[in-house]
Every structure is written in structure tokens, then in C-alpha cells.
Amino acid sequence: MKYLRAFFIAAAMYSRLPVPNVRWDEESKEAVLFLFPLLGVIEAGLIYLLAGLLFRVSAGAPLSAFCLTAAPLLFTGGIHFDGFLDTADALGSWKGKEEKLAILKDVHAGSAAVLQGGLMLLAGFAAWLSLLESGNMPERLPQLLPIFLMSRALSALSIYLLPNARGAGTVYDFTAARARRKGRLISGFYLLLAAAALFGAGTLFTGACILAAVLLAALYSGARAALSFGGMTGDLAGFLLTNCETAGLIAAALAFRI
């Protein structure tokens, strides 16, 4: 029951799935990030169904690209993208660690968030448009789907590997010391599973390009978090996840055209 409660907590916080309200106890909270990456599997399945519908009705590449760009935001309620925006503002402030952490909690969006958020959405849209125009998308689509599991696995892994920047907050509650080792192992398993699916669903070259891009995006995001904030927070994990997803789609768009 603890894992079922943990999944419901993860789904309620990080998606718009209709799940029951459950009691938050210590055991359930510790298992939330164990199950969080599974939301990437559900998201990938919904994107697969949406893409199939768009192909069936011949929606056209621009409209399909818009729908596929918007789908993850609608599925998550924008929580990870919100973390990306908050992080963009904090990094763009060029202030000290404590001031950056304060900016992460500010509900207002600054110019850095607007600019970088707009560019990130355009990058995702352009990647989907390029993918759709490259041809054979119904056959190639399955190789894109592991990106959503992989990004969440790396997001969870970063939280378990790096110290908590605040020493408090929701993410801190999800990463009790006794759960960290198990969390790293489970996140690593998800990552291996996603990589296996990635290489099993398409060409070795495209899989290698996607994997390299996602891992580089995760390393970059984790390094920025460690150097600028002293560790991870929920917002920084969303920053990492958003970078990984977009990097994977861009790498796929380029690889499919080579």
C-alpha cells in the first residue's frame, strides 16, 4: 500500500492525472521519487496516442508539432517548466547563492524567464516540426518515447546524488537519508531501462545521439545547480528535466536527417 500511496502522491504533484487523495506518511513520502519516473511512461503513452490521432486525421506538421509541444505541459500542469522558468530568473540575476534561492521561490516571472521560456518552447516546437517533416514518423516515433522516462530518471537521480540546496522543502522530505541509496539504484535502473528501449526501438546511431544529448543536458544542469545553488531543489530538478527532454528531441531531429 505504501507504494500505491506514493504513486498517487507523485501523480497528484507532478501530473494532472485524476488520482485519489491519500494520506502522506513518512514511508509513502520516501517512496515518491522511486515511482516518479513512471509518470514519464504514462506521458509517453499519451503522446503516442495523440500522435497516432494526428497522423490519422492528417493534421499537418505545424498543427501536430504545436499539439505535441503542448501535450507535456498539459499533462504535467507545467510544474517542471515552472521550475525551468524560476531557475532561468535566478541564474539571470547573477546574485549570490542565498539570493538565487530566494528568487526560486518568487512567484513573479522576470525577463530571463520570459525570454528563455519562449526560446525553450520554440526549440521544442521546431524539433517536433523537423521530426514530422523528416518522414516515416509513425515508424520512428517509438524511439522518441523513452526520452520522457529517461529525463525523469535523471531528474530523480540528480536529487539523490546532489545535496539539497535548502535543507528543507518538499523534495527534502522525499529524500530521507535512509532512502537515498535505494533511490539511486532505482533511478539507475529506470535509466538503463530507458536506454534499452531507446536502442531497441530504432537505429543505433539515432539512439546514441539521443542518449548523448540527454546525458549532456543532465550533466550541464546538475553542474549549474551545484555551482550556483549548492545542490538541488524541486525547481532545479524541473530545470534539468526540461533541458533533457528538449535536448533529446533536438538530437533526434538532427539524427533523423543525417
Short mmCIF file of C-alpha atoms in Angstrom, two decimals:
data_model
loop_
_atom_site.label_atom_id
_atom_site.label_comp_id
_atom_site.label_asym_id
_atom_site.label_seq_id
_atom_site.Cartn_x
_atom_site.Cartn_y
_atom_site.Cartn_z
CA MET A 1 0.00 0.00 0.00
CA LYS A 2 2.87 2.38 0.71
CA TYR A 3 3.98 2.28 -2.94
CA LEU A 4 0.45 2.79 -4.21
CA ARG A 5 0.08 5.83 -1.94
CA ALA A 6 3.48 7.06 -3.11
CA PHE A 7 2.43 6.77 -6.75
CA PHE A 8 -0.79 8.69 -6.06
CA ILE A 9 1.24 11.43 -4.35
CA ALA A 10 3.66 11.59 -7.28
CA ALA A 11 0.82 11.69 -9.82
CA ALA A 12 -1.06 14.39 -7.89
CA MET A 13 2.04 16.58 -7.59
CA TYR A 14 3.69 16.07 -10.97
CA SER A 15 0.80 15.43 -13.35
CA ARG A 16 -2.85 16.15 -13.94
CA LEU A 17 -3.87 12.51 -13.68
CA PRO A 18 -7.11 12.08 -11.72
CA VAL A 19 -5.93 10.13 -8.67
CA PRO A 20 -7.39 9.77 -5.18
CA ASN A 21 -6.22 11.97 -2.32
CA VAL A 22 -4.16 9.85 0.06
CA ARG A 23 -2.55 10.27 3.45
CA TRP A 24 1.05 11.50 3.42
CA ASP A 25 3.06 9.42 5.88
CA GLU A 26 6.84 9.14 6.18
CA GLU A 27 7.06 5.78 4.38
CA SER A 28 4.97 6.99 1.45
CA LYS A 29 6.90 10.26 1.11
CA GLU A 30 10.22 8.40 0.96
CA ALA A 31 8.94 6.30 -1.97
CA VAL A 32 7.50 9.14 -4.09
CA LEU A 33 10.65 9.68 -6.17
CA PHE A 34 11.02 5.91 -6.60
CA LEU A 35 7.82 6.00 -8.66
CA PHE A 36 8.00 9.49 -10.13
CA PRO A 37 9.79 8.35 -13.36
CA LEU A 38 6.84 6.07 -14.16
CA LEU A 39 4.88 9.21 -15.00
CA GLY A 40 7.22 9.52 -17.98
CA VAL A 41 5.98 6.15 -19.23
CA ILE A 42 2.38 7.32 -18.94
CA GLU A 43 3.20 10.62 -20.64
CA ALA A 44 4.97 8.78 -23.46
CA GLY A 45 1.94 6.55 -23.94
CA LEU A 46 -0.39 9.55 -24.15
CA ILE A 47 1.91 11.28 -26.65
CA TYR A 48 1.97 8.09 -28.73
CA LEU A 49 -1.84 8.03 -28.79
CA LEU A 50 -2.04 11.74 -29.58
CA ALA A 51 0.49 11.43 -32.39
CA GLY A 52 -1.43 8.46 -33.81
CA LEU A 53 -4.63 10.51 -33.83
CA LEU A 54 -2.89 13.45 -35.51
CA PHE A 55 -1.44 11.17 -38.18
CA ARG A 56 -4.85 9.54 -38.72
CA VAL A 57 -6.67 12.83 -39.32
CA SER A 58 -3.78 14.25 -41.40
CA ALA A 59 -3.50 17.28 -39.13
CA GLY A 60 -0.37 18.55 -40.87
CA ALA A 61 3.12 19.10 -39.49
CA PRO A 62 2.72 22.60 -37.95
CA LEU A 63 -0.52 21.81 -36.07
CA SER A 64 0.81 18.41 -34.99
CA ALA A 65 4.05 20.00 -33.75
CA PHE A 66 2.06 22.51 -31.71
CA CYS A 67 -0.09 19.77 -30.14
CA LEU A 68 2.92 17.58 -29.31
CA THR A 69 4.76 20.55 -27.80
CA ALA A 70 1.76 21.48 -25.67
CA ALA A 71 0.92 17.91 -24.57
CA PRO A 72 3.67 17.56 -21.90
CA LEU A 73 2.73 20.94 -20.40
CA LEU A 74 -0.92 19.91 -20.19
CA PHE A 75 -0.02 16.50 -18.74
CA THR A 76 2.23 17.93 -16.01
CA GLY A 77 0.34 21.16 -15.43
CA GLY A 78 3.60 22.91 -16.30
CA ILE A 79 5.23 22.15 -12.95
CA HIS A 80 8.61 21.21 -14.44
CA PHE A 81 8.53 24.09 -16.90
CA ASP A 82 7.74 26.41 -14.00
CA GLY A 83 10.93 25.16 -12.34
CA PHE A 84 12.80 25.93 -15.55
CA LEU A 85 11.42 29.48 -15.58
CA ASP A 86 12.27 30.08 -11.92
CA THR A 87 15.79 28.78 -12.47
CA ALA A 88 16.26 30.98 -15.54
CA ASP A 89 15.35 34.02 -13.45
CA ALA A 90 17.66 33.01 -10.60
CA LEU A 91 20.62 32.32 -12.87
CA GLY A 92 19.95 35.51 -14.82
CA SER A 93 20.15 37.59 -11.66
CA TRP A 94 23.91 36.98 -11.26
CA LYS A 95 23.48 37.30 -7.49
CA GLY A 96 24.78 35.19 -4.62
CA LYS A 97 23.57 31.75 -3.64
CA GLU A 98 21.08 32.84 -0.99
CA GLU A 99 19.57 35.49 -3.24
CA LYS A 100 19.29 32.98 -6.08
CA LEU A 101 17.48 30.56 -3.78
CA ALA A 102 15.10 33.35 -2.78
CA ILE A 103 14.37 34.09 -6.45
CA LEU A 104 13.47 30.42 -7.00
CA LYS A 105 10.61 30.89 -4.53
CA ASP A 106 9.40 34.15 -6.09
CA VAL A 107 6.09 33.62 -7.91
CA HIS A 108 6.76 36.50 -10.32
CA ALA A 109 8.37 35.89 -13.72
CA GLY A 110 11.26 38.10 -14.74
CA SER A 111 12.63 38.93 -18.17
CA ALA A 112 15.06 35.97 -18.15
CA ALA A 113 12.18 33.55 -17.54
CA VAL A 114 10.07 35.04 -20.33
CA LEU A 115 12.93 35.08 -22.83
CA GLN A 116 14.39 31.66 -22.06
CA GLY A 117 10.97 30.06 -21.60
CA GLY A 118 9.87 31.35 -25.00
CA LEU A 119 13.05 30.10 -26.63
CA MET A 120 12.68 26.69 -24.99
CA LEU A 121 9.12 26.31 -26.27
CA LEU A 122 10.21 27.39 -29.74
CA ALA A 123 13.05 24.86 -29.62
CA GLY A 124 10.62 22.08 -28.71
CA PHE A 125 8.18 23.13 -31.42
CA ALA A 126 10.97 23.35 -34.03
CA ALA A 127 12.26 19.90 -33.05
CA TRP A 128 8.81 18.32 -33.39
CA LEU A 129 8.22 20.13 -36.69
CA SER A 130 11.55 18.90 -38.06
CA LEU A 131 10.78 15.37 -36.88
CA LEU A 132 7.36 15.40 -38.51
CA GLU A 133 8.73 16.74 -41.78
CA SER A 134 11.57 14.21 -41.89
CA GLY A 135 9.18 11.43 -42.91
CA ASN A 136 8.36 7.95 -41.57
CA MET A 137 7.34 9.37 -38.20
CA PRO A 138 4.86 6.58 -37.35
CA GLU A 139 7.80 4.14 -37.52
CA ARG A 140 10.29 6.47 -35.83
CA LEU A 141 8.06 7.76 -33.03
CA PRO A 142 8.70 4.81 -30.63
CA GLN A 143 12.39 5.79 -30.42
CA LEU A 144 11.42 9.21 -29.05
CA LEU A 145 9.22 7.91 -26.25
CA PRO A 146 11.99 6.70 -23.88
CA ILE A 147 13.18 10.34 -23.62
CA PHE A 148 10.34 11.05 -21.17
CA LEU A 149 11.27 8.18 -18.82
CA MET A 150 14.99 8.94 -19.13
CA SER A 151 14.54 12.63 -18.29
CA ARG A 152 12.58 11.85 -15.14
CA ALA A 153 15.02 9.13 -14.09
CA LEU A 154 17.89 11.63 -14.39
CA SER A 155 15.89 14.29 -12.56
CA ALA A 156 15.27 11.91 -9.65
CA LEU A 157 18.87 10.67 -9.74
CA SER A 158 20.20 14.23 -9.51
CA ILE A 159 18.13 14.78 -6.37
CA TYR A 160 19.58 11.64 -4.79
CA LEU A 161 23.18 12.37 -5.83
CA LEU A 162 23.44 16.09 -5.04
CA PRO A 163 22.83 17.69 -1.63
CA ASN A 164 19.62 19.56 -1.00
CA ALA A 165 20.36 23.25 -1.54
CA ARG A 166 17.93 24.40 1.14
CA GLY A 167 17.88 21.56 3.63
CA ALA A 168 14.10 21.87 3.66
CA GLY A 169 11.08 21.71 1.37
CA THR A 170 9.07 19.04 -0.40
CA VAL A 171 12.00 17.47 -2.24
CA TYR A 172 13.92 17.32 1.05
CA ASP A 173 11.01 15.40 2.59
CA PHE A 174 11.13 12.93 -0.33
CA THR A 175 14.84 12.14 0.12
CA ALA A 176 15.38 10.88 3.65
CA ALA A 177 18.95 9.70 4.23
CA ARG A 178 17.93 6.05 4.53
CA ALA A 179 16.17 6.19 1.14
CA ARG A 180 19.00 7.77 -0.85
CA ARG A 181 20.92 4.59 -1.70
CA LYS A 182 17.76 2.77 -2.76
CA GLY A 183 16.65 5.83 -4.72
CA ARG A 184 19.93 5.94 -6.64
CA LEU A 185 19.63 2.26 -7.53
CA ILE A 186 16.01 2.56 -8.66
CA SER A 187 16.71 5.72 -10.70
CA GLY A 188 19.70 3.99 -12.31
CA PHE A 189 17.50 1.01 -13.19
CA TYR A 190 14.96 3.29 -14.86
CA LEU A 191 17.78 4.95 -16.80
CA LEU A 192 19.07 1.60 -18.04
CA LEU A 193 15.54 0.54 -18.95
CA ALA A 194 15.00 3.74 -20.94
CA ALA A 195 18.35 3.30 -22.71
CA ALA A 196 17.47 -0.28 -23.65
CA ALA A 197 14.11 0.86 -25.03
CA LEU A 198 15.84 3.69 -26.89
CA PHE A 199 18.24 1.37 -28.72
CA GLY A 200 15.63 -1.33 -29.20
CA ALA A 201 13.13 0.96 -30.92
CA GLY A 202 15.30 2.36 -33.71
CA THR A 203 18.76 2.74 -35.19
CA LEU A 204 21.93 2.61 -33.11
CA PHE A 205 23.08 6.00 -34.44
CA THR A 206 19.88 7.84 -33.51
CA GLY A 207 19.76 6.14 -30.11
CA ALA A 208 23.36 7.14 -29.40
CA CYS A 209 22.68 10.75 -30.41
CA ILE A 210 19.60 10.99 -28.18
CA LEU A 211 21.30 9.33 -25.22
CA ALA A 212 24.38 11.56 -25.51
CA ALA A 213 22.27 14.72 -25.76
CA VAL A 214 20.11 13.84 -22.76
CA LEU A 215 23.10 12.88 -20.60
CA LEU A 216 24.97 16.07 -21.54
CA ALA A 217 21.91 18.17 -20.72
CA ALA A 218 21.64 16.44 -17.34
CA LEU A 219 25.34 16.97 -16.58
CA TYR A 220 25.13 20.63 -17.56
CA SER A 221 22.00 21.21 -15.47
CA GLY A 222 23.39 19.35 -12.48
CA ALA A 223 26.66 21.27 -12.66
CA ARG A 224 24.82 24.61 -12.81
CA ALA A 225 22.74 23.57 -9.80
CA ALA A 226 25.78 22.53 -7.78
CA LEU A 227 27.91 25.55 -8.66
CA SER A 228 25.24 28.25 -8.47
CA PHE A 229 22.95 26.93 -5.73
CA GLY A 230 24.99 24.38 -3.80
CA GLY A 231 22.72 21.47 -4.69
CA MET A 232 19.27 20.56 -5.92
CA THR A 233 15.75 21.80 -5.25
CA GLY A 234 12.45 20.90 -6.88
CA ASP A 235 12.76 23.86 -9.26
CA LEU A 236 16.26 22.85 -10.29
CA ALA A 237 15.09 19.28 -10.89
CA GLY A 238 12.42 20.72 -13.21
CA PHE A 239 15.13 22.76 -14.96
CA LEU A 240 17.13 19.58 -15.52
CA LEU A 241 14.12 17.60 -16.74
CA THR A 242 13.06 20.30 -19.21
CA ASN A 243 16.59 20.61 -20.61
CA CYS A 244 16.86 16.83 -21.01
CA GLU A 245 13.55 16.44 -22.84
CA THR A 246 14.25 19.29 -25.24
CA ALA A 247 17.83 18.18 -25.88
CA GLY A 248 16.65 14.66 -26.67
CA LEU A 249 14.07 15.89 -29.19
CA ILE A 250 16.57 18.22 -30.89
CA ALA A 251 19.15 15.42 -31.11
CA ALA A 252 16.55 13.10 -32.64
CA ALA A 253 15.51 15.75 -35.17
CA LEU A 254 19.12 16.18 -36.28
CA ALA A 255 19.92 12.46 -36.29
CA PHE A 256 16.87 11.57 -38.40
CA ARG A 257 18.09 13.95 -41.11
CA ILE A 258 21.69 12.67 -41.26
#
